CSV table of C-alpha atoms in Angstrom, one decimal:
chain,number,residue,atom,x,y,z
Q,1,MET,CA,-70.3,30.8,91.0
Q,2,ALA,CA,-68.5,33.7,89.5
Q,3,LYS,CA,-65.2,31.8,89.6
Q,4,GLU,CA,-66.7,28.8,87.9
Q,5,THR,CA,-68.2,31.0,85.2
Q,6,ASN,CA,-64.8,32.7,84.5
Q,7,HIS,CA,-63.1,29.3,84.3
Q,8,LYS,CA,-65.6,28.0,81.8
Q,9,HIS,CA,-65.1,31.0,79.6
Q,10,LYS,CA,-61.3,30.5,79.6
Q,11,GLN,CA,-61.5,26.9,78.4
Q,12,PRO,CA,-63.1,27.6,75.0
Q,13,ARG,CA,-60.6,30.4,74.4
Q,14,ALA,CA,-57.7,28.1,75.1
Q,15,LEU,CA,-59.1,25.5,72.8
Q,16,ASN,CA,-59.7,28.0,70.1
Q,17,ARG,CA,-56.1,29.2,70.4
Q,18,LEU,CA,-54.8,25.6,70.1
Q,19,LEU,CA,-57.0,24.9,67.0
Q,20,HIS,CA,-55.8,28.1,65.3
Q,21,GLN,CA,-52.2,27.2,66.1
Q,22,GLU,CA,-52.6,23.7,64.7
Q,23,MET,CA,-54.2,25.0,61.5
Q,24,ALA,CA,-51.4,27.5,61.0
Q,25,ASP,CA,-48.8,24.8,61.4
Q,26,GLU,CA,-50.6,22.5,58.9
Q,27,ILE,CA,-50.8,25.4,56.4
Q,28,ASN,CA,-47.0,26.1,56.9
Q,29,ASP,CA,-46.1,22.5,56.6
Q,30,ASP,CA,-48.1,21.9,53.4
Q,31,VAL,CA,-45.7,21.5,50.6
Q,32,SER,CA,-48.4,21.6,48.0
Q,33,THR,CA,-48.8,25.4,48.4
Q,34,GLY,CA,-45.4,25.9,46.9
Q,35,THR,CA,-44.2,28.0,49.9
Q,36,PHE,CA,-41.5,25.4,50.7
Q,37,PRO,CA,-40.4,23.7,47.4
Q,38,GLN,CA,-39.7,20.0,47.7
Q,39,VAL,CA,-36.1,19.1,46.8
Q,40,LYS,CA,-35.5,15.5,45.8
Q,41,LYS,CA,-32.0,14.2,46.5
Q,42,LYS,CA,-30.3,12.2,43.8
Q,43,PRO,CA,-29.2,8.8,45.0
Q,44,ALA,CA,-25.5,8.6,45.6
Q,45,ARG,CA,-23.7,6.6,43.0
Q,46,SER,CA,-22.0,3.6,44.2
Q,47,ILE,CA,-18.3,3.7,43.9
Q,48,ARG,CA,-18.0,0.0,43.6
Q,49,LYS,CA,-20.6,-0.1,40.8
Q,50,GLY,CA,-18.7,2.5,38.7
Q,51,THR,CA,-15.4,0.7,39.3
Q,52,GLY,CA,-16.9,-2.5,38.1
Q,53,ARG,CA,-18.2,-1.0,34.9
Q,54,GLY,CA,-14.7,0.4,34.2
Q,55,ARG,CA,-13.2,-2.9,34.6
Q,56,ILE,CA,-15.7,-4.6,32.3
Q,57,LEU,CA,-15.1,-2.0,29.6
Q,58,THR,CA,-11.3,-2.4,29.8
Q,59,THR,CA,-11.6,-6.1,29.6
Q,60,LEU,CA,-13.8,-5.9,26.5
Q,61,LEU,CA,-11.4,-3.5,24.8
Q,62,VAL,CA,-8.5,-5.9,25.5
Q,63,ILE,CA,-10.5,-8.8,24.1
Q,64,ILE,CA,-11.4,-6.9,20.9
Q,65,LEU,CA,-7.8,-5.8,20.3
Q,66,CYS,CA,-6.5,-9.4,20.8
Q,67,ALA,CA,-9.2,-10.7,18.4
Q,68,LEU,CA,-8.2,-8.1,15.7
Q,69,LEU,CA,-4.5,-8.9,16.1
Q,70,GLY,CA,-5.1,-12.6,15.8
Q,71,PHE,CA,-7.4,-12.1,12.8
Q,72,GLY,CA,-4.7,-10.0,11.0
Q,73,TYR,CA,-2.0,-12.6,11.8
Q,74,VAL,CA,-4.1,-15.5,10.5
Q,75,THR,CA,-5.0,-13.5,7.3
Q,76,GLN,CA,-1.4,-12.7,6.6
Q,77,ILE,CA,-0.5,-16.4,6.9
Q,78,GLN,CA,-3.3,-17.5,4.7
Q,79,ASN,CA,-2.4,-14.9,2.0
Q,80,SER,CA,1.3,-16.0,2.0
Q,81,GLN,CA,0.2,-19.6,1.7
Q,82,SER,CA,-2.3,-18.9,-1.0
Q,83,SER,CA,0.2,-17.0,-3.1
Q,84,TYR,CA,2.3,-20.1,-3.3
Q,85,ALA,CA,-0.7,-22.5,-3.5
Q,86,THR,CA,-1.8,-20.9,-6.8
Q,87,LEU,CA,1.5,-21.4,-8.5
Q,88,SER,CA,1.9,-24.3,-10.8
Q,89,GLU,CA,4.6,-27.0,-10.5
Q,90,ASP,CA,6.7,-25.4,-13.2
Q,91,GLU,CA,6.4,-22.0,-11.7
Q,92,LEU,CA,7.5,-23.3,-8.3
Q,93,VAL,CA,10.5,-25.1,-9.9
Q,94,ARG,CA,11.4,-21.8,-11.7
Q,95,LEU,CA,11.1,-19.9,-8.4
Q,96,LEU,CA,13.3,-22.4,-6.7
Q,97,ASP,CA,15.9,-22.2,-9.4
Q,98,GLU,CA,16.0,-18.4,-9.4
Q,99,THR,CA,16.3,-18.4,-5.6
Q,100,SER,CA,19.1,-20.9,-5.7
Q,101,ALA,CA,20.9,-18.9,-8.4
Q,102,GLN,CA,20.7,-15.7,-6.3
Q,103,VAL,CA,22.0,-17.6,-3.3
Q,104,ASP,CA,24.9,-19.0,-5.3
Q,105,THR,CA,25.8,-15.5,-6.6
Q,106,LEU,CA,25.8,-14.1,-3.1
Q,107,GLU,CA,28.0,-16.9,-1.9
Q,108,GLN,CA,30.5,-16.3,-4.7
Q,109,GLN,CA,30.6,-12.6,-3.9
Q,110,LYS,CA,31.2,-13.4,-0.2
Q,111,THR,CA,34.0,-15.9,-1.1
Q,112,GLN,CA,35.6,-13.3,-3.4
Q,113,LEU,CA,35.6,-10.6,-0.8
Q,114,SER,CA,36.9,-12.9,1.8
Q,115,GLU,CA,39.8,-14.0,-0.4
Q,116,GLN,CA,40.6,-10.3,-1.2
Q,117,LEU,CA,40.7,-9.5,2.5
Q,118,ARG,CA,43.0,-12.5,3.3
Q,119,SER,CA,45.3,-11.6,0.4
Q,120,ILE,CA,45.6,-8.0,1.7
Q,121,LYS,CA,46.4,-9.1,5.2
Q,122,SER,CA,49.0,-11.7,4.1
Q,123,ALA,CA,50.7,-9.7,1.4
Q,124,ALA,CA,54.2,-8.5,2.0
Q,125,ASP,CA,53.7,-5.3,0.1
Q,126,LYS,CA,50.2,-4.3,1.2
Q,127,GLN,CA,50.0,-1.2,-0.8
Q,128,LYS,CA,50.5,-3.0,-4.1
Q,129,GLU,CA,47.9,-5.6,-3.1
Q,130,VAL,CA,45.4,-2.9,-2.2
Q,131,GLU,CA,46.0,-1.3,-5.6
Q,132,ARG,CA,45.5,-4.7,-7.3
Q,133,VAL,CA,42.2,-5.3,-5.5
Q,134,ALA,CA,41.0,-1.8,-6.2
Q,135,LYS,CA,41.7,-2.3,-9.9
Q,136,GLU,CA,39.9,-5.6,-9.9
Q,137,ASN,CA,36.9,-4.1,-8.1
Q,138,GLU,CA,36.9,-1.2,-10.5
Q,139,GLU,CA,36.6,-3.5,-13.5
Q,140,SER,CA,33.7,-5.4,-11.8
Q,141,SER,CA,31.9,-2.3,-10.9
Q,142,GLY,CA,32.5,-0.9,-14.4
Q,143,ILE,CA,30.9,-4.0,-16.0
Q,144,LEU,CA,27.9,-3.9,-13.6
Q,145,SER,CA,27.3,-0.2,-14.1
Q,146,GLY,CA,27.6,-0.5,-17.9
Q,147,ARG,CA,30.7,1.6,-18.3
Q,148,LEU,CA,32.8,-1.3,-19.7
Q,149,PRO,CA,32.0,-3.9,-22.4
Q,150,ALA,CA,31.7,-7.6,-21.3
Q,151,GLU,CA,32.0,-11.1,-22.8
Q,152,GLY,CA,31.0,-14.5,-21.5
Q,153,LYS,CA,28.6,-17.4,-21.7
Q,154,GLY,CA,24.9,-16.6,-22.1
Q,155,VAL,CA,21.9,-16.4,-24.4
Q,156,VAL,CA,20.7,-14.4,-27.4
Q,157,ILE,CA,17.0,-13.9,-27.4
Q,158,THR,CA,15.0,-12.6,-30.4
Q,159,VAL,CA,11.4,-11.4,-30.1
Q,160,GLY,CA,9.6,-10.8,-33.4
Q,161,GLN,CA,6.3,-9.0,-33.7
Q,162,ARG,CA,3.9,-10.9,-35.9
Q,163,SER,CA,0.6,-9.2,-35.2
Q,164,GLY,CA,-0.4,-6.5,-32.8
Q,165,HIS,CA,1.8,-4.4,-30.6
Q,166,ILE,CA,4.1,-5.9,-28.0
Q,167,PRO,CA,3.8,-3.6,-24.9
Q,168,ALA,CA,6.8,-2.2,-23.1
Q,169,SER,CA,5.6,-3.9,-19.9
Q,170,MET,CA,6.3,-7.3,-21.5
Q,171,MET,CA,9.8,-6.3,-22.4
Q,172,PHE,CA,10.4,-5.1,-18.9
Q,173,THR,CA,9.0,-8.4,-17.5
Q,174,LEU,CA,11.4,-10.3,-19.9
Q,175,ILE,CA,14.4,-8.3,-18.6
Q,176,GLU,CA,13.3,-8.9,-15.0
Q,177,GLU,CA,13.0,-12.6,-15.5
Q,178,LEU,CA,16.5,-12.7,-16.9
Q,179,ARG,CA,17.9,-10.7,-14.0
Q,180,ASN,CA,16.1,-13.0,-11.5
Q,181,ALA,CA,17.6,-16.0,-13.3
Q,182,GLY,CA,21.2,-14.7,-12.7
Q,183,ALA,CA,21.9,-12.5,-15.8
Q,184,GLU,CA,25.0,-10.4,-15.0
Q,185,VAL,CA,25.1,-8.2,-18.1
Q,186,MET,CA,22.4,-7.4,-20.6
Q,187,GLU,CA,21.9,-5.5,-23.8
Q,188,PHE,CA,18.6,-4.6,-25.5
Q,189,ASN,CA,18.8,-3.7,-29.2
Q,190,GLY,CA,22.2,-2.0,-28.7
Q,191,VAL,CA,21.2,-0.3,-25.4
Q,192,ARG,CA,23.1,-1.4,-22.3
Q,193,VAL,CA,20.7,-2.5,-19.6
Q,194,VAL,CA,21.5,-1.3,-16.1
Q,195,THR,CA,19.5,-0.8,-12.9
Q,196,SER,CA,18.1,2.6,-14.1
Q,197,THR,CA,16.9,1.3,-17.5
Q,198,SER,CA,13.3,2.1,-18.3
Q,199,PHE,CA,10.8,1.0,-21.0
Q,200,THR,CA,7.9,3.0,-22.4
Q,201,ASP,CA,5.5,2.4,-25.3
Q,202,THR,CA,5.9,4.3,-28.6
Q,203,GLU,CA,3.8,4.2,-31.8
Q,204,SER,CA,6.4,2.0,-33.7
Q,205,GLY,CA,7.8,0.0,-30.8
Q,206,VAL,CA,9.2,0.8,-27.4
Q,207,SER,CA,11.6,3.3,-26.0
Q,208,CYS,CA,14.5,1.9,-23.9
Q,209,SER,CA,16.0,4.6,-21.6
Q,210,GLY,CA,14.9,7.3,-24.1
Q,211,GLN,CA,16.2,5.5,-27.2
Q,212,SER,CA,13.5,4.4,-29.6
Q,213,VAL,CA,13.7,0.8,-30.9
Q,214,THR,CA,11.5,-1.2,-33.2
Q,215,PRO,CA,11.0,-5.0,-33.5
Q,216,PRO,CA,12.4,-7.5,-33.9
Q,217,TYR,CA,14.0,-7.1,-30.5
Q,218,THR,CA,17.3,-8.7,-29.7
Q,219,ILE,CA,18.3,-9.2,-26.1
Q,220,LYS,CA,21.8,-10.4,-25.1
Q,221,ALA,CA,22.4,-11.7,-21.6
Q,222,ILE,CA,25.5,-13.1,-20.0
Q,223,GLY,CA,25.0,-15.7,-17.3
Q,224,ASP,CA,24.3,-19.4,-16.9
Q,225,PRO,CA,22.9,-20.3,-20.4
Q,226,SER,CA,20.6,-23.1,-19.1
Q,227,ALA,CA,19.1,-21.0,-16.3
Q,228,LEU,CA,18.5,-18.1,-18.6
Q,229,GLN,CA,16.9,-20.2,-21.3
Q,230,ASN,CA,14.7,-21.9,-18.8
Q,231,ALA,CA,13.5,-18.6,-17.4
Q,232,ILE,CA,12.2,-17.6,-20.8
Q,233,GLN,CA,11.0,-21.0,-22.2
Q,234,ILE,CA,9.3,-22.4,-19.1
Q,235,ALA,CA,5.7,-23.2,-19.5
Q,236,GLY,CA,3.5,-20.2,-18.5
Q,237,GLY,CA,6.6,-18.0,-18.4
Q,238,VAL,CA,7.2,-14.7,-20.3
Q,239,GLY,CA,8.0,-16.5,-23.5
Q,240,SER,CA,4.6,-18.3,-23.5
Q,241,GLN,CA,2.8,-15.0,-22.7
Q,242,LEU,CA,4.5,-13.3,-25.6
Q,243,ARG,CA,3.4,-16.0,-28.0
Q,244,VAL,CA,-0.1,-16.5,-26.7
Q,245,LYS,CA,-1.2,-13.0,-25.8
Q,246,HIS,CA,0.7,-10.9,-28.3
Q,247,GLY,CA,1.4,-13.4,-31.2
Q,248,ALA,CA,5.1,-12.8,-31.0
Q,249,ALA,CA,7.8,-15.1,-32.2
Q,250,VAL,CA,10.4,-15.9,-29.5
Q,251,SER,CA,13.6,-17.8,-29.9
Q,252,VAL,CA,16.4,-18.4,-27.4
Q,253,VAL,CA,19.9,-19.5,-28.5
Q,254,GLN,CA,22.6,-20.5,-26.0
Q,255,SER,CA,26.2,-19.3,-26.7
Q,256,ASP,CA,29.6,-19.8,-25.1
Q,257,SER,CA,30.7,-16.3,-26.2
Q,258,VAL,CA,28.1,-13.5,-25.9
Q,259,GLN,CA,29.7,-10.1,-26.6
Q,260,ILE,CA,28.1,-7.0,-25.2
Q,261,ASN,CA,29.8,-3.9,-26.5
Q,262,ALA,CA,27.2,-1.3,-25.7
Q,263,VAL,CA,28.2,0.9,-22.8
Q,264,ARG,CA,26.6,3.6,-20.7
Q,265,GLN,CA,28.3,6.9,-19.7
Q,266,SER,CA,28.9,7.4,-16.0
Q,267,THR,CA,26.2,9.3,-14.2
Q,268,ASP,CA,26.9,12.5,-12.3
Q,269,TYR,CA,24.9,12.0,-9.1
Q,270,LYS,CA,23.5,15.1,-7.5
Q,271,TYR,CA,23.0,13.8,-4.0
Q,272,ALA,CA,24.9,10.5,-3.7
Q,273,ARG,CA,28.6,10.6,-2.7
Q,274,THR,CA,31.2,7.9,-2.2
Q,275,VAL,CA,31.9,6.9,1.4
Q,276,GLU,CA,35.4,7.8,2.3
């Protein structure tokens, strides 16, 4: 009996120990107490997913760049077409004539230089031939640079001021139209016109390369008389603008002998040097 009693006392004690142990384990495993903070792991990024997004962005950038490039190309074509589409028939004819005149001038210069080269190669005394060509080129460059007087076929233009002021910009436009039409030598009220000639407004008229001139303006130009006259008198051209916008009187007279005696002194260039 004594043994049974002891055994019965041992069983409740063992059960109590098990219960206390389980309660302690539950308390230690409870994350809500804050003893063991719960750490949430971030989901691993998918490498394939990132690569796919990169490819999509690259493709979109390429498409956008191609679209912008195509848009710019189309815009440029439309602008170039519209610039000619707005021109009248007379203006297109004038543009064609001026282009043809410039092409003819370049062809003549090419032919002249080719003949000079052939003459130098075939000449018995090459030194004399070289001197002759050099002198010929010196005369041509002297005329173009304004250092020498010139004579030839051309036109004489007179622009009279009736009412209002004729701006210098219109005189510059007139000179440019003559140059585009093939004028080789020009003179503006006794001032030789060269590549560096400038026009500015003054109270009484205009200033041509620093020299004051007053209307009426007289412009002499050597070149094809018909082409030069057409450049001024064409409908909608600079002659019409002078008459309509500024009330000027414009006359163009063709001549077989236009003399230009005004010359310009040679310029001392600070930076430019002759190629040896």
